[in-house]
Coordinates of C-alpha atoms and ligand atoms in Angstrom, one line a residue:
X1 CA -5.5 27.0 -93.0
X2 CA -8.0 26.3 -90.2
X3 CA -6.9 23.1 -88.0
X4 CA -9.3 21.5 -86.0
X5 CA -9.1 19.0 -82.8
X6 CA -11.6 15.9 -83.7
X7 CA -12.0 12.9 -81.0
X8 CA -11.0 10.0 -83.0
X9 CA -10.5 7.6 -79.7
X10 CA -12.2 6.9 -77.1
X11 CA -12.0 4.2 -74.0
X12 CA -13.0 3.8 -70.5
X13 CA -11.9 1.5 -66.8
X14 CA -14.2 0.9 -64.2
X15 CA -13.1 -1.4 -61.3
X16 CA -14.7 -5.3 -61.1
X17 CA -16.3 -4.6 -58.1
X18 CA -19.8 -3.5 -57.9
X19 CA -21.4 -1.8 -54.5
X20 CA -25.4 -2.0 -54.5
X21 CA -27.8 0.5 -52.2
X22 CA -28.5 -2.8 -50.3
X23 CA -24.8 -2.9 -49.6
X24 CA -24.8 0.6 -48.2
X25 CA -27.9 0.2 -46.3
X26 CA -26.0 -2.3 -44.6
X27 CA -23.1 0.6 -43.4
X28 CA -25.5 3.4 -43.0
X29 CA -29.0 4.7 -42.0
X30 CA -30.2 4.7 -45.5
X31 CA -32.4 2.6 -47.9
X32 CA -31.9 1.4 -51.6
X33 CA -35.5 3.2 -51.9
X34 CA -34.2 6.5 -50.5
X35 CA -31.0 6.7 -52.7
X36 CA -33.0 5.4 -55.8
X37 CA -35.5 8.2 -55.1
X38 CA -33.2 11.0 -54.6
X39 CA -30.1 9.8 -56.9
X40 CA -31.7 7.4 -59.5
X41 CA -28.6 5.5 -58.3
X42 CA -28.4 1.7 -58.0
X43 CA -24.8 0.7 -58.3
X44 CA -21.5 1.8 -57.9
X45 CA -17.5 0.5 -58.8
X46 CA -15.1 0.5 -55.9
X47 CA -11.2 0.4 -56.5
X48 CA -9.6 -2.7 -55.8
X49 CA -6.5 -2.8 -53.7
X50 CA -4.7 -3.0 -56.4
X51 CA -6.0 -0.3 -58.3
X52 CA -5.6 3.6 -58.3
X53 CA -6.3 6.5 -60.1
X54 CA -3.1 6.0 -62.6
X55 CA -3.7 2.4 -63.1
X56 CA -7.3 3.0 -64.1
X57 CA -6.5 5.7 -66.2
X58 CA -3.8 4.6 -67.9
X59 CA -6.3 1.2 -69.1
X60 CA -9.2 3.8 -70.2
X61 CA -6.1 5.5 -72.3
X62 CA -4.9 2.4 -74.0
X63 CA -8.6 1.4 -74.8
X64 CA -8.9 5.1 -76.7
X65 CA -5.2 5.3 -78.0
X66 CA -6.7 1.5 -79.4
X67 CA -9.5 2.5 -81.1
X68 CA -7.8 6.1 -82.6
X69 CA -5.1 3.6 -84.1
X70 CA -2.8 6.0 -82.8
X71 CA 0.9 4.3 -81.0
X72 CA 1.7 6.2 -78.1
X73 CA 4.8 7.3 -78.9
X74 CA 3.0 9.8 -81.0
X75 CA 0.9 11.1 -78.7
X76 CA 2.2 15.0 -78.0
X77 CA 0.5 15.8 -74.7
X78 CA -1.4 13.6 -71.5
X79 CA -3.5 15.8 -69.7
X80 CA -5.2 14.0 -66.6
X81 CA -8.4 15.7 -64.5
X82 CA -8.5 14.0 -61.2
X83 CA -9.4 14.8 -57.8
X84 CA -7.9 11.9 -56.5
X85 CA -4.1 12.1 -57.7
X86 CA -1.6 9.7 -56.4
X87 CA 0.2 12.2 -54.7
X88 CA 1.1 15.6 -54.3
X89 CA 3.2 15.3 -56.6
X90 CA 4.4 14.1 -59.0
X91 CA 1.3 14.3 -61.2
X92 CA -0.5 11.8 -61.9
X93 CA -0.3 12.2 -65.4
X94 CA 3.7 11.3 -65.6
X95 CA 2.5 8.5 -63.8
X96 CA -0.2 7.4 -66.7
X97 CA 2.4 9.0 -69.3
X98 CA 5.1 6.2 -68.0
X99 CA 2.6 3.7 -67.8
X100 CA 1.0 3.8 -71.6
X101 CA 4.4 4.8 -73.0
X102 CA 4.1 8.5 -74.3
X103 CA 7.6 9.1 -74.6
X104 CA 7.4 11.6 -76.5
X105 CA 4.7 13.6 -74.5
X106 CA 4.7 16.3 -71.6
X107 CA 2.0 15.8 -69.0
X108 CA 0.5 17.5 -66.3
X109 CA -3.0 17.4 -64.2
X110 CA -5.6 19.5 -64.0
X111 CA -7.6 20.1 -60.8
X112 CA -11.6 21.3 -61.6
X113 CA -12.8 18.7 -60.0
X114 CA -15.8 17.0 -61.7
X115 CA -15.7 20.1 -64.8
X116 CA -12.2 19.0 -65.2
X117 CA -12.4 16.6 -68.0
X118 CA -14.1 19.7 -69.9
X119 CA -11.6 21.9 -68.7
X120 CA -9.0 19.1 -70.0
X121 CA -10.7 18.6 -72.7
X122 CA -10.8 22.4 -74.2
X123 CA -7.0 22.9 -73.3
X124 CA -6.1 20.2 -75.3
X125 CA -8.1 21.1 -78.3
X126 CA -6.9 24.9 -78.0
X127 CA -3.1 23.4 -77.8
X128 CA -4.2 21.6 -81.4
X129 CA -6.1 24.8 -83.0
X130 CA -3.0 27.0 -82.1
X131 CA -0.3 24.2 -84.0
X132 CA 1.5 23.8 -81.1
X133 CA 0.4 19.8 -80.6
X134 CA -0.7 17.5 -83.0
X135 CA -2.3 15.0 -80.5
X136 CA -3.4 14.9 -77.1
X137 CA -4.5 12.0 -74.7
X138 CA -7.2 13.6 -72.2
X139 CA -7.8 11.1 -69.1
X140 CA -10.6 11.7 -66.0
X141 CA -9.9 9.1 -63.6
X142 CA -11.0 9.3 -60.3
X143 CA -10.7 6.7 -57.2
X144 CA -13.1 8.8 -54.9
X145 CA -13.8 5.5 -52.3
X146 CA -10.6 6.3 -51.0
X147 CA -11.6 9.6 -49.6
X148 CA -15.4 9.2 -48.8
X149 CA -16.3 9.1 -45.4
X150 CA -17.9 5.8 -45.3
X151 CA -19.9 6.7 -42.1
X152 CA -21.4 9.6 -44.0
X153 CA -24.9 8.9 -45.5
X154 CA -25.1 12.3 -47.2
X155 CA -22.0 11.3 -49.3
X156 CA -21.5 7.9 -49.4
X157 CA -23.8 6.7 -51.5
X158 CA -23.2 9.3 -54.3
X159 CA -19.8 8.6 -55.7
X160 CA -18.0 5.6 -57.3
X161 CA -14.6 5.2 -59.2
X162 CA -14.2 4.6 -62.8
X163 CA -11.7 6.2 -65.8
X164 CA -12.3 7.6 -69.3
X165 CA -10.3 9.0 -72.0
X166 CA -10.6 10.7 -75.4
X167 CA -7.7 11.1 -78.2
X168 CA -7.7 14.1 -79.8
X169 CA -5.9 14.8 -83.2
X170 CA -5.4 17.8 -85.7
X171 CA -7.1 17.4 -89.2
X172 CA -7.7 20.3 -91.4
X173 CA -11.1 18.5 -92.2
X174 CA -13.5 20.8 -90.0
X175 CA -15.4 19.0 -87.2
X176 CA -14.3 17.9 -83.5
X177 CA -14.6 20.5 -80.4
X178 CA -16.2 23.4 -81.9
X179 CA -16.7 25.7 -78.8
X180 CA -16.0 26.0 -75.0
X181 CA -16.6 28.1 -72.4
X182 CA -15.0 27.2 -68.7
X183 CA -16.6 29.4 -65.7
X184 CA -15.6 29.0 -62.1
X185 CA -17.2 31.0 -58.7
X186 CA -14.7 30.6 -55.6
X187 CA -17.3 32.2 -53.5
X188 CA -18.3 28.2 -53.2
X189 CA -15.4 26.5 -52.1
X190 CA -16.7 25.3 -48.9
X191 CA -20.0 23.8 -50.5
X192 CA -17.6 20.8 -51.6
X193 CA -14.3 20.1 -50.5
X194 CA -11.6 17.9 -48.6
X195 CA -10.4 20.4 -46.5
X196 CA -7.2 18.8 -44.6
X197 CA -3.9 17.5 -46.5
X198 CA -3.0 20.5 -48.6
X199 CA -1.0 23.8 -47.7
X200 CA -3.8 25.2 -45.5
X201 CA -4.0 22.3 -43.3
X202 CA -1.5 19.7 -43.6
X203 CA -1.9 16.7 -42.8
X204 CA -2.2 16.0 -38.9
X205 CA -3.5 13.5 -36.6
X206 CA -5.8 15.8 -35.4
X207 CA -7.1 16.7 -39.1
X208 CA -7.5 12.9 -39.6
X209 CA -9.1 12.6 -36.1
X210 CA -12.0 15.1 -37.4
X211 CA -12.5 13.3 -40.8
X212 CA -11.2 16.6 -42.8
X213 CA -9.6 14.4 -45.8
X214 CA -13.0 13.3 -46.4
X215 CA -15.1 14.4 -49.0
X216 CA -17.5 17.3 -46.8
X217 CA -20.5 18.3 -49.1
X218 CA -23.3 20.9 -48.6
X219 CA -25.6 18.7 -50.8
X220 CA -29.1 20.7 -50.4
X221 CA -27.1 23.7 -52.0
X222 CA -24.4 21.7 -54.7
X223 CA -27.7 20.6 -55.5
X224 CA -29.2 24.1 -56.1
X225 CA -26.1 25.9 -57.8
X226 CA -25.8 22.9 -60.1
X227 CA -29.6 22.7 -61.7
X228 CA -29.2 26.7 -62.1
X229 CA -25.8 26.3 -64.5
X230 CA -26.4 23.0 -66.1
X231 CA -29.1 24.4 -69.1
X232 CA -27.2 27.8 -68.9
X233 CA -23.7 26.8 -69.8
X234 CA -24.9 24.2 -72.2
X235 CA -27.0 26.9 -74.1
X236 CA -24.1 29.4 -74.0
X237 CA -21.8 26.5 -75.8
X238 CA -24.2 26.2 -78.2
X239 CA -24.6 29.9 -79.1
X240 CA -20.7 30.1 -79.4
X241 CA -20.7 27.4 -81.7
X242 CA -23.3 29.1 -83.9
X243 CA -25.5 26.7 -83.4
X244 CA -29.1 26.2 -82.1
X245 CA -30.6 23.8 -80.0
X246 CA -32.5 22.0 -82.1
X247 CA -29.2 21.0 -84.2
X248 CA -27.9 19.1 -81.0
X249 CA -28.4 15.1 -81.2
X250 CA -27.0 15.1 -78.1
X251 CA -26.2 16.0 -74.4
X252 CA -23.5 14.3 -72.4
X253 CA -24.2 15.9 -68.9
X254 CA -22.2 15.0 -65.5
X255 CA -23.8 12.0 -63.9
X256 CA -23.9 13.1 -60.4
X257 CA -28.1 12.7 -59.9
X258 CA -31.4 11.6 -62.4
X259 CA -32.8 14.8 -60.8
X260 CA -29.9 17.5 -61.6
X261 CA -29.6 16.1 -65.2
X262 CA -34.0 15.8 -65.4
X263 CA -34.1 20.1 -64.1
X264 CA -31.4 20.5 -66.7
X265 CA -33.8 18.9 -69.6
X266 CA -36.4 21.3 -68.4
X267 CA -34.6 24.2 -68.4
X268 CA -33.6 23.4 -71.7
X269 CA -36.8 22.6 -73.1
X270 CA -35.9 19.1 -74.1
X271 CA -37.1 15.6 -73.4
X272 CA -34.9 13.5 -71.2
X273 CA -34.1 10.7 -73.8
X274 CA -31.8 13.4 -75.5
X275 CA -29.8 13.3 -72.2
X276 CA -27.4 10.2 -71.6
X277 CA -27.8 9.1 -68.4
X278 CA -25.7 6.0 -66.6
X279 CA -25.8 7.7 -62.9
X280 CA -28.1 4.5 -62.1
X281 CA -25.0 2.4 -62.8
X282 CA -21.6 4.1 -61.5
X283 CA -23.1 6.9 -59.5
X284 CA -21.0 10.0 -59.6
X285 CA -17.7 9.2 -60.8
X286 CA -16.3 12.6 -60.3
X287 CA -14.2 14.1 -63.8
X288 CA -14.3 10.4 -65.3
X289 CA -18.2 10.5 -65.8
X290 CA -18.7 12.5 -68.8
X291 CA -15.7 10.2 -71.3
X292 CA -17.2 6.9 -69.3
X293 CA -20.7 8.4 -70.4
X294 CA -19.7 8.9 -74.1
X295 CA -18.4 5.7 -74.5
X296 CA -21.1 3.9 -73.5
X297 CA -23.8 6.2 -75.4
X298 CA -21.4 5.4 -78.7
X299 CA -21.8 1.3 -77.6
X300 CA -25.3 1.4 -77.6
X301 CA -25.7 3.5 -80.7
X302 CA -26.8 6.7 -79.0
X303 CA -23.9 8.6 -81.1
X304 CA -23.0 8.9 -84.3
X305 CA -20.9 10.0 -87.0
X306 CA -21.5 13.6 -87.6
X307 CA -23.9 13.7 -84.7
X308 CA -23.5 17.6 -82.5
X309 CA -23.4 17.0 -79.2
X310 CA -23.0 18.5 -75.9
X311 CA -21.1 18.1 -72.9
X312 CA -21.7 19.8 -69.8
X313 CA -20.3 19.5 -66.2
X314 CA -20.7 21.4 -62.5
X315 CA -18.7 20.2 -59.6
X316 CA -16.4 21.5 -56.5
X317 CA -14.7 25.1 -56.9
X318 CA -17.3 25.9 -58.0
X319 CA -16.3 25.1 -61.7
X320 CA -18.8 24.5 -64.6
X321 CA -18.2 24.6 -68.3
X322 CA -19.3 22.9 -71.1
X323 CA -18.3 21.8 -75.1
X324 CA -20.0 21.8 -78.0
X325 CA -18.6 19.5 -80.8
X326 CA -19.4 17.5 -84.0
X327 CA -19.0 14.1 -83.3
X328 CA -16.8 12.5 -86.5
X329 CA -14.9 9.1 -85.0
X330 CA -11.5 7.7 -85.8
X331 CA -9.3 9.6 -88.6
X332 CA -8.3 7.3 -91.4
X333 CA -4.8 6.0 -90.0
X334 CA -2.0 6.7 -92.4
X335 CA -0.3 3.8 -91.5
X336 CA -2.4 1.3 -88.9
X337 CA -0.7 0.4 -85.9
X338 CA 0.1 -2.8 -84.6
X339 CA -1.6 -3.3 -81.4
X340 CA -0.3 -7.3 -81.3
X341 CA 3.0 -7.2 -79.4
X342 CA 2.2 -3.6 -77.8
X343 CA -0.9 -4.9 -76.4
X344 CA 0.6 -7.9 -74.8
X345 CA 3.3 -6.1 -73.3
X346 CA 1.3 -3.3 -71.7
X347 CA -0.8 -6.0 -70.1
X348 CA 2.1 -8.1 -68.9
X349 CA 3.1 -4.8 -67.4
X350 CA -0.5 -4.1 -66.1
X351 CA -0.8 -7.3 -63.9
X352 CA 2.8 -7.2 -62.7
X353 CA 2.0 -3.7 -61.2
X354 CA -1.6 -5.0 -59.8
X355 CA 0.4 -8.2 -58.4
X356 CA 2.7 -6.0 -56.6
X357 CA -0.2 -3.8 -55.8
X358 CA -2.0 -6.5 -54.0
X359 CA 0.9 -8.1 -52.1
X360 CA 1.5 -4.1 -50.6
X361 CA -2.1 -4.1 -49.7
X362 CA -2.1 -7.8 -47.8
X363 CA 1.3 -6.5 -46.4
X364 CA 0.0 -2.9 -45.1
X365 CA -3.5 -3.0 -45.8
X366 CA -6.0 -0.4 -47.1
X367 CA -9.4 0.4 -46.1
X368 CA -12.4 -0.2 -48.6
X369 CA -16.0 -1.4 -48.2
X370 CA -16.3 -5.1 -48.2
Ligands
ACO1 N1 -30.5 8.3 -46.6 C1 -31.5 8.7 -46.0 N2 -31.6 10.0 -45.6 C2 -30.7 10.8 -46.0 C3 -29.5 10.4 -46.7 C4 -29.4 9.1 -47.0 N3 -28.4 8.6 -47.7 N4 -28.7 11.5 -46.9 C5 -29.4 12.6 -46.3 N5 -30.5 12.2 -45.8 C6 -31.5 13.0 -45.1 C7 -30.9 14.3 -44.6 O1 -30.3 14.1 -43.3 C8 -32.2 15.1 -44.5 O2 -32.8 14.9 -43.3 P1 -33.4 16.2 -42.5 O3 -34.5 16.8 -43.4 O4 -34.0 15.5 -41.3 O5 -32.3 17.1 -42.2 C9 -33.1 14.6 -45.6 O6 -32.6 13.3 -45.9 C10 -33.1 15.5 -46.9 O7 -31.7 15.8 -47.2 P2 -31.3 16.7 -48.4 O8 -29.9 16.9 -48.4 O9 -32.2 17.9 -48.5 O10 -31.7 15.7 -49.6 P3 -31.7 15.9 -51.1 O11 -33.1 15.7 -51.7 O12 -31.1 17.3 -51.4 O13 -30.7 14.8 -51.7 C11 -28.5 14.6 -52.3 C12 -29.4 14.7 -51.2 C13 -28.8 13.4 -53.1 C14 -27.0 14.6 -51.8 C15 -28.7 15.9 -53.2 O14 -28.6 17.1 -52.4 C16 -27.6 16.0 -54.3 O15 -27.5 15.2 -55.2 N6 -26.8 17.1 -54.2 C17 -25.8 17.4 -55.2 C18 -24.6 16.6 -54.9 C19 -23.6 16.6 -56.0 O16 -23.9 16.5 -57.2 N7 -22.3 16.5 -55.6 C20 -21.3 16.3 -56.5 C21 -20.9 17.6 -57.3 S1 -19.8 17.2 -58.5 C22 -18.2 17.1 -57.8 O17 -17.5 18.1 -57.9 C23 -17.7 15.9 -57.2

């Protein structure tokens, strides 16, 4: 018998705080025209001081483990993409596993940068199609404000921080992630990276003195590599699925710019309204913009039950990789769960660790645009 990994929750976290093009004109020599232009982005969310990449995630988790009715004590597996862990180690995702209660689960990261939610996202449904797992949480969270250069015009304006998360379960009904492929070309490392902190240059003061645990970005040629995989990957999805392109309701692209996800329509053939675009409002939240995408598209009725869609993402490695899969919504629970108490503790738990957040930060203080 055939099992099949369907997305039957889904639920996302951006920060309160919203940084306009006026705000960054303010910081750097550039314009809300200029960005707008080159971007097609007008907004962005910045992190609080009290929140980081676990914290968001975990809320985008308990908004999909919510809406897939599933408790998550039976969640098998949390598999968070991030570029932006808490630490070293340990991983982030024991961090969110802790956090949302998934004592039963094993957890690890995954680092692909902004194809890692794909990545995530076809490991967990091949842990499901092998019987290994039953369910899997898959989180992209990313608080990238914490290491962008905010002196850096070429970057600054382009990334923002946000969480999303899909539950995935195993039904024999056939439907859910249908096909992957995952491609990566380290022949491109140095087009987008944060060089300093890691094995090859640890942490110094002279690494920090030279910016290297910023974000550094070739943009002129990220630009380039990512228009030339976008429409290629997405097709090659589709062909592994046995589909064709007119069966696709939908594309779910990386928001990183209006332009890259506009050359990606062309190459495809397709009009733009087929594409979901929300770039104009978070900019490029890294691994967390292709869930944060979804859910939206699903709130304002862009997807639908039995809908095929596409998801495609490029970022730092180089990585790209896309999914193909039939959109099919919430399984019906065998026995609903009762979000009541669970709900109410989470949150107390939630603000206790943002109140203790926020008295660290007034205490030792943390750098983020005002
Ligand atoms: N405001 C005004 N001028 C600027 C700004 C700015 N914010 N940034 C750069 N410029 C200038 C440059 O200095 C350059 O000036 P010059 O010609 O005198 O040298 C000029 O504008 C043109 O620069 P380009 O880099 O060619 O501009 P481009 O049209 O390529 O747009 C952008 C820049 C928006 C960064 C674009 O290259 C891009 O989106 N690249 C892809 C980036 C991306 O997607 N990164 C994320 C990948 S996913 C991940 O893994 C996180």
């Amino acid at each position: 018998m055939t099992t099949y990994a369907h997305i039957t929750g889904w639920g996302m976290h951006v920060p309160n705080k919203i940084l306009t093009n006026a705000e960054i004109s303010k910081m750097v020599d550039t314009s809300d025209e200029w960005i707008q232009e080159r971007s097609g982005i007008k907004t962005r969310r910045i992190a609080g001081k009290e929140d980081t990449s676990a914290s968001m995630g975990a809320e985008a988790a308990f908004n999909a483990l919510k809406m897939a009715q599933i408790h998550p004590r039976d969640l098998d597996l949390v598999i968070v993409s991030t570029s932006t862990p808490e630490h070293m180690f340990p991983s982030t995702a024991s961090i969110v596993q802790n956090q949302i209660g998934a004592v039963n689960a094993g957890a690890f990261d995954i680092s692909a940068a902004c194809t890692g939610f794909i990545f995530a996202l076809d490991m967990a449904t091949q842990a499901i199609r092998s019987g290994s797992i039953k369910s899997a949480i898959v989180i992209g969270t990313e608080t990238l404000s914490r290491i962008i250069d905010w002196t850096d015009r070429g970057t600054c304006m382009l990334f923002g921080d946000g969480a999303g998360a899909f539950v995935l379960q195993a039904s024999e009904k056939p439907g859910g992630v249908i096909s992957s492929i995952m491609r990566s070309d380290g022949s491109g490392a140095d087009l987008l990276s944060v060089p300093a902190g890691g094995s090859a240059q640890p942490a110094s003061a002279d690494t920090i003195a030279q910016g290297l645990h910023f974000v550094q970005m070739k943009g002129r040629e990220v630009f380039r590599f990512a228009t030339r995989v976008m429409a290629k990957a997405s097709q090659e999805a589709i062909d592994k699925a046995g589909l064709k392109i007119e069966d696709i309701s939908i594309f779910i692209p990386h928001q990183a710019n209006k332009r890259i996800i506009e050359a990606a329509a062309r190459g495809l053939k397709l009009p733009i309204e087929r594409f979901v675009m929300n770039v104009d409002k978070y900019g490029n939240t890294s691994t967390a913009s292709i869930p944060i995408a979804t859910v939206e598209a699903f709130e304002f009725g862009k997807l639908n039950k039995g809908d095929n869609v596409v998801m495609v993402g490029f970022g730092s490695g180089l990585t790209w990789g896309a999914v193909s899969l039939i959109w099919t919504g919430p399984l019906d629970a065998e026995k609903p769960v009762r979000f009541g108490l669970l709900s109410i503790f989470v949150g107390i738990r939630s603000f206790l660790r943002k109140l203790i957040r926020w008295i660290e930060g007034l205490i030792w203080g943390r750098w983020i645009p005002k």
